[in-house]
Coordinates of C-alpha atoms and ligand atoms in Angstrom, one line a residue:
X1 CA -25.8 -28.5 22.1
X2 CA -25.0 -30.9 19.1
X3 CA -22.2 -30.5 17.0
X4 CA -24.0 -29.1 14.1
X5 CA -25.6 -26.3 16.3
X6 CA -22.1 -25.5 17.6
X7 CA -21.2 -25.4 14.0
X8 CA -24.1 -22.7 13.2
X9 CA -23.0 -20.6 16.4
X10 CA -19.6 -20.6 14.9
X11 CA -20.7 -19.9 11.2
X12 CA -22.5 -16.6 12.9
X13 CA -19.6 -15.7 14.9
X14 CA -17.2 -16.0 12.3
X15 CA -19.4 -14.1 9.9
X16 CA -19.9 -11.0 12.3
X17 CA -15.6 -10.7 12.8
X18 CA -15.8 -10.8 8.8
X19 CA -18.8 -8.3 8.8
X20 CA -17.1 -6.1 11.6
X21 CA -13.9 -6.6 10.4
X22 CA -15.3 -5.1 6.6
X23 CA -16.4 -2.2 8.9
X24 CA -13.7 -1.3 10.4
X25 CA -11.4 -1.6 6.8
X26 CA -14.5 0.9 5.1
X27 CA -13.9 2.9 8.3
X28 CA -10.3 3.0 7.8
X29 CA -10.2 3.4 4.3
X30 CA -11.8 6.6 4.3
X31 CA -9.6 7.8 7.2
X32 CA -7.1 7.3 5.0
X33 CA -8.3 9.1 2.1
X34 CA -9.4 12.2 3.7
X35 CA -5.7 12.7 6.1
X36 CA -3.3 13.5 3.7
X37 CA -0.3 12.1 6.0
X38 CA 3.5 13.2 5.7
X39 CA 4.5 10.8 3.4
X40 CA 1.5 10.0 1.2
X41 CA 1.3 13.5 0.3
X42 CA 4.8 15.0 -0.1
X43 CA 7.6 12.5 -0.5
X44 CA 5.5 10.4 -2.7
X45 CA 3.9 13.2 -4.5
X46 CA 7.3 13.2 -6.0
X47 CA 6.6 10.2 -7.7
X48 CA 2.8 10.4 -7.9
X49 CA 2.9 10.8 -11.9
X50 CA 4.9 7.6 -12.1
X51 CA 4.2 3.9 -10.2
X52 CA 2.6 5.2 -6.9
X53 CA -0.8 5.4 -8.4
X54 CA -0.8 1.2 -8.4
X55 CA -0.7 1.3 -4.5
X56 CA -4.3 3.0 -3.7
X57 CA -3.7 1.6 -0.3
X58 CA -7.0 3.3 0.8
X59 CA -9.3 2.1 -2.1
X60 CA -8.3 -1.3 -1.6
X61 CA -9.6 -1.5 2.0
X62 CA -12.6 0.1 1.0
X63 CA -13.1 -1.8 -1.8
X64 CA -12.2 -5.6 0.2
X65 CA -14.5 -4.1 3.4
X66 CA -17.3 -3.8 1.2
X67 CA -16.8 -7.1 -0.2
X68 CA -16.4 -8.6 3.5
X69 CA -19.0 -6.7 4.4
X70 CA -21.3 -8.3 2.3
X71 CA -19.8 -11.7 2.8
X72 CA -20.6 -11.7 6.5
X73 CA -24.5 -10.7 5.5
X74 CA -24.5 -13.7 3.3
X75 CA -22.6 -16.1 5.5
X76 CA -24.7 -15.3 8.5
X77 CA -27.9 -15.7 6.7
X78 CA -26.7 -19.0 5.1
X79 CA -26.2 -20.6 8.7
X80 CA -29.2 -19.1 10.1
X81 CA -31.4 -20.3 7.3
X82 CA -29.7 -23.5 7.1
X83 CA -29.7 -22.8 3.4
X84 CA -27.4 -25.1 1.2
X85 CA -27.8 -22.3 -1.5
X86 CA -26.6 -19.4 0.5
X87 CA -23.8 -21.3 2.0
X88 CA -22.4 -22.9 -1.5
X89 CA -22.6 -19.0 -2.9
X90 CA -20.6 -17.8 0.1
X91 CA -18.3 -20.5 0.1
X92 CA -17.7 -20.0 -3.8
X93 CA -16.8 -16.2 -3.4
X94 CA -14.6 -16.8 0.0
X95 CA -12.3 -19.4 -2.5
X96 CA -12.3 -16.7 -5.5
X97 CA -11.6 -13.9 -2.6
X98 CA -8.5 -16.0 -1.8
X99 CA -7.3 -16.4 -4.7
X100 CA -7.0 -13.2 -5.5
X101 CA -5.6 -12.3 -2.4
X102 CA -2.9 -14.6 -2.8
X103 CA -2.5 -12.9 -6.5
X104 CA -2.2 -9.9 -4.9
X105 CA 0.5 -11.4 -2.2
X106 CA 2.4 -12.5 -4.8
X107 CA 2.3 -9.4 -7.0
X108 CA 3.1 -7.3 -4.5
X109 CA 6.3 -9.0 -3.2
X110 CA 7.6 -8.9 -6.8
X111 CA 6.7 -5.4 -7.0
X112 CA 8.1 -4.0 -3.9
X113 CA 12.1 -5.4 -5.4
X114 CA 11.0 -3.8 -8.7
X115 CA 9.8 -0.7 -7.8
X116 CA 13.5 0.2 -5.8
X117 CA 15.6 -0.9 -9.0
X118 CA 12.9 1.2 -11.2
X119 CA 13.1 4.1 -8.9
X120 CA 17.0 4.1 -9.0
X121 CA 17.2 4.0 -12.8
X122 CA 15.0 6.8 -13.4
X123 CA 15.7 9.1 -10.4
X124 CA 19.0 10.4 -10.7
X125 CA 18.9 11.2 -14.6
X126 CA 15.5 13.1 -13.6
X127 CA 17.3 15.2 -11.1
X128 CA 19.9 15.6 -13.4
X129 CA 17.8 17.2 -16.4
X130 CA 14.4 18.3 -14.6
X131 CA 15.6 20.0 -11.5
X132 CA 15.6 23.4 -12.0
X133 CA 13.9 23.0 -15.4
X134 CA 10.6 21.9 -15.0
X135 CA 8.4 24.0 -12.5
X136 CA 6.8 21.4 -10.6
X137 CA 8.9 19.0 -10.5
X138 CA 11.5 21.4 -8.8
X139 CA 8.7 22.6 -6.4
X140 CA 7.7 18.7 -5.6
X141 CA 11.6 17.8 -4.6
X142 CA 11.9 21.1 -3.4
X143 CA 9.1 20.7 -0.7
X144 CA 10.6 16.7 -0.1
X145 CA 14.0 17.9 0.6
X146 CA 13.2 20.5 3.5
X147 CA 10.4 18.0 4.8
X148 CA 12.3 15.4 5.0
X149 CA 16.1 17.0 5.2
X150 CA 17.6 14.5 2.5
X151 CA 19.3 15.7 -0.6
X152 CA 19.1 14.3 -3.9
X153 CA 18.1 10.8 -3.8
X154 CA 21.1 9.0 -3.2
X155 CA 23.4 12.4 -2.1
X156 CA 24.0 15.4 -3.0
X157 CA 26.4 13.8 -6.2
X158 CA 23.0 13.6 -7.7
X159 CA 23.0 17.2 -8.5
X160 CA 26.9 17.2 -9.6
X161 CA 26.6 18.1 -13.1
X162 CA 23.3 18.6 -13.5
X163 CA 21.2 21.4 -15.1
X164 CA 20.2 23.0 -12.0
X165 CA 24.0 23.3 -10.7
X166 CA 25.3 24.2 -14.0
X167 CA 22.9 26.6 -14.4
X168 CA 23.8 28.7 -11.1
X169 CA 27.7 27.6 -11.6
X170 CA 28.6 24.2 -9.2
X171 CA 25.7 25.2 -6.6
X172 CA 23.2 22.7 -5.0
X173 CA 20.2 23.1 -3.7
X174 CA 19.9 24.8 0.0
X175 CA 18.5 21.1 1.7
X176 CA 21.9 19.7 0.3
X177 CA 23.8 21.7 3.2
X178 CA 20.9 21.7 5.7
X179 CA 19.2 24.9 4.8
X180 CA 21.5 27.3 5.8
X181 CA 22.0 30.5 4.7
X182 CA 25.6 29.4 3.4
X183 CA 26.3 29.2 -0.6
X184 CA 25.6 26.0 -1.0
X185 CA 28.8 24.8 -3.0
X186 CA 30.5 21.6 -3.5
X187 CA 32.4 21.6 -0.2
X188 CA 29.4 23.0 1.9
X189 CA 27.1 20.3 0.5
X190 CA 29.9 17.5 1.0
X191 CA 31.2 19.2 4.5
X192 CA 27.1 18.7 5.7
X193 CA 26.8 15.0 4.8
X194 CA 23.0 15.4 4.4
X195 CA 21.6 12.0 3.7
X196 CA 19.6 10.9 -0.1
X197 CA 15.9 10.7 -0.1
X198 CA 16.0 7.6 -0.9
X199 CA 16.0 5.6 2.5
X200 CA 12.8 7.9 3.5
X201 CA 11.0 6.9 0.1
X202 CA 12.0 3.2 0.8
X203 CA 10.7 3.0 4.0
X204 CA 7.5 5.0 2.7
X205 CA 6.6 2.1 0.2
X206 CA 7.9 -1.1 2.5
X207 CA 5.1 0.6 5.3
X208 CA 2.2 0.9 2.5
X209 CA 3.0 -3.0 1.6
X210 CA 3.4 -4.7 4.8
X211 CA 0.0 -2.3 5.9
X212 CA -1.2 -4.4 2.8
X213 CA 0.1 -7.6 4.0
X214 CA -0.9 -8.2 7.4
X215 CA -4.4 -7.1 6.7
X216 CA -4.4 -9.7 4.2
X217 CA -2.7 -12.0 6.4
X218 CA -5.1 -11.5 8.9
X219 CA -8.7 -12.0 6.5
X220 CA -7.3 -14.9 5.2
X221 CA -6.8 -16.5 8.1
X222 CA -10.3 -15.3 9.1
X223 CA -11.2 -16.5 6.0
X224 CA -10.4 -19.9 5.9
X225 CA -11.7 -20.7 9.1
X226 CA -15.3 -20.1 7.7
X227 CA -14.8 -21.4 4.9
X228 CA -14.1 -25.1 7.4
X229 CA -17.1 -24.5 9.3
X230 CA -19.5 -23.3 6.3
X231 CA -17.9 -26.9 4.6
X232 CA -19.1 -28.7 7.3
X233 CA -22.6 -26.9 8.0
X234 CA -23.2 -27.9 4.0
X235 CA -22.3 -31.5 4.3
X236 CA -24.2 -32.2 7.3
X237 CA -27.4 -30.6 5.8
X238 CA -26.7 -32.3 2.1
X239 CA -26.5 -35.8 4.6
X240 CA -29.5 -34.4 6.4
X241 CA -31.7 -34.0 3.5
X242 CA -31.1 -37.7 2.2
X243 CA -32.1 -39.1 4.9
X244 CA -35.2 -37.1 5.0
X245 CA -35.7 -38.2 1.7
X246 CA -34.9 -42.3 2.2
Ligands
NAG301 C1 26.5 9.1 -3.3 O1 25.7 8.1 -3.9 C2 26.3 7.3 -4.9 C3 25.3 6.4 -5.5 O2 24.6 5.6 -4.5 C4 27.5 6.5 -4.3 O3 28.1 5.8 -5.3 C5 28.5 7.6 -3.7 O4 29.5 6.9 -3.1 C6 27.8 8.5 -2.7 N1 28.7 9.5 -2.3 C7 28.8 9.9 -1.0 C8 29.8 11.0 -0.8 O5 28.1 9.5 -0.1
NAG302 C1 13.9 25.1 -5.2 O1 15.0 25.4 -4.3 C2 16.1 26.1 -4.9 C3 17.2 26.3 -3.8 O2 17.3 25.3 -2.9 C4 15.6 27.4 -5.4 O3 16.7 28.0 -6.2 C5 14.5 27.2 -6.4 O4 14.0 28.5 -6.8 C6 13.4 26.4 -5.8 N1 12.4 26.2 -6.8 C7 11.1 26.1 -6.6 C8 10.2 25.8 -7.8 O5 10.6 26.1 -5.5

């Protein structure tokens, strides 16, 4: 077996691990928007009206597995038909598919030191003037708190002050000192040492973006090692066909 059939084995097999591999992120995608986990639904519903909406972590697999998916059709093809126009389309949308992955890479590490500092800035005064206030936002943090058994976002000082606490005279809410049946007061809620919300949240949105990172990671590399072979499979038959033509 010549190089150049080697070459065409390889173009195949790399375009079925992209084809397979669009599968299984279509496959996964959906999984993920049909199981509402822990997280996704509750602790980020609290902030589901404000940045979370830019991390669709499911409808960007689904979206890049379709792509892929289509790639691998097109790739495999361009090998088996030895076609110089099939493979310069594929290798054209693998570079623009890089590109923008890279965008994204890069977006998304600037974003994940944003989005703490935002989060910060517009928590607390929330809890200060909405808790209590507002229906559903109470409900939402409400239903975080006793998931997750945090208090406030940083601590319970989040509350100190606030409409909610001024409203029923220096009381916090119940997850603030663990959900017992205690009056939750200054010293109960400072006696309990329940922990912010925030860690939890933190940890929510670093798991979404380094989900998002290795499987970029990982079809870029895939990537890139196509696009090699695809250059070389185009080069020998551009070579081929003028010497058929001499
Ligand atoms: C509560 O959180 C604030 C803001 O992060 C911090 O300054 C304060 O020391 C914390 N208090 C306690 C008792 O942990
Ligand atoms: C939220 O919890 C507090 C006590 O922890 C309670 O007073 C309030 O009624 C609850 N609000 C909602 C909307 O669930």
């Amino acid at each position: 077996m010549g190089l150049f059939d080697f070459a065409k084995v390889m173009m195949v097999v790399y375009n079925l691990l992209i084809l397979s591999g669009g599968g299984g992120l279509i496959a996964v995608g959906f999984w993920m928007h049909f199981t509402s986990d822990l997280l996704g639904s509750n602790v980020l519903g609290v902030f589901a009206v404000h940045t979370m909406n830019l991390i669709n972590v499911d409808m960007y697999f689904i979206s890049i597995g379709i792509v892929m998916f289509l790639l691998g059709c097109l790739g495999c093809c361009g090998a088996k038909k030895e076609s110089k126009c099939l493979l310069i389309w594929f290798l054209s949308i693998i570079v623009i598919i890089l590109v923008a992955e890279l965008a994204i890479g890069l977006f998304a590490l600037a974003y994940s030191s944003y989005i703490g500092t935002y989060l910060r800035s517009w928590a607390r005064p929330a809890l200060q003037n909405q808790y209590g206030r507002h229906f559903h936002f109470t409900e939402l943090w409400n239903r975080t708190m006793t998931k997750l058994d945090c208090c406030g976002f940083n601590n319970y000082t989040d509350f100190t002050g606030s409409y909610y606490s001024k409203l029923y005279g220096e009381i916090y809410p119940s997850s603030c000192c663990g959900n017992t049946t205690l009056r939750c007061d200054l010293q109960n809620a400072k006696n309990s040492m329940v922990k912010g919300c925030f860690k939890w949240i933190e940890w929510a949105l670093d798991e979404k973006l380094y989900i998002l990172g290795a499987v970029a990671a990982g079809v870029a590399g895939t990537e890139s090692g196509a696009v090699i072979v695809a250059l070389y499979l185009f080069f020998y038959l551009d070579k081929d066909e003028m010497i058929k033509a001499a």
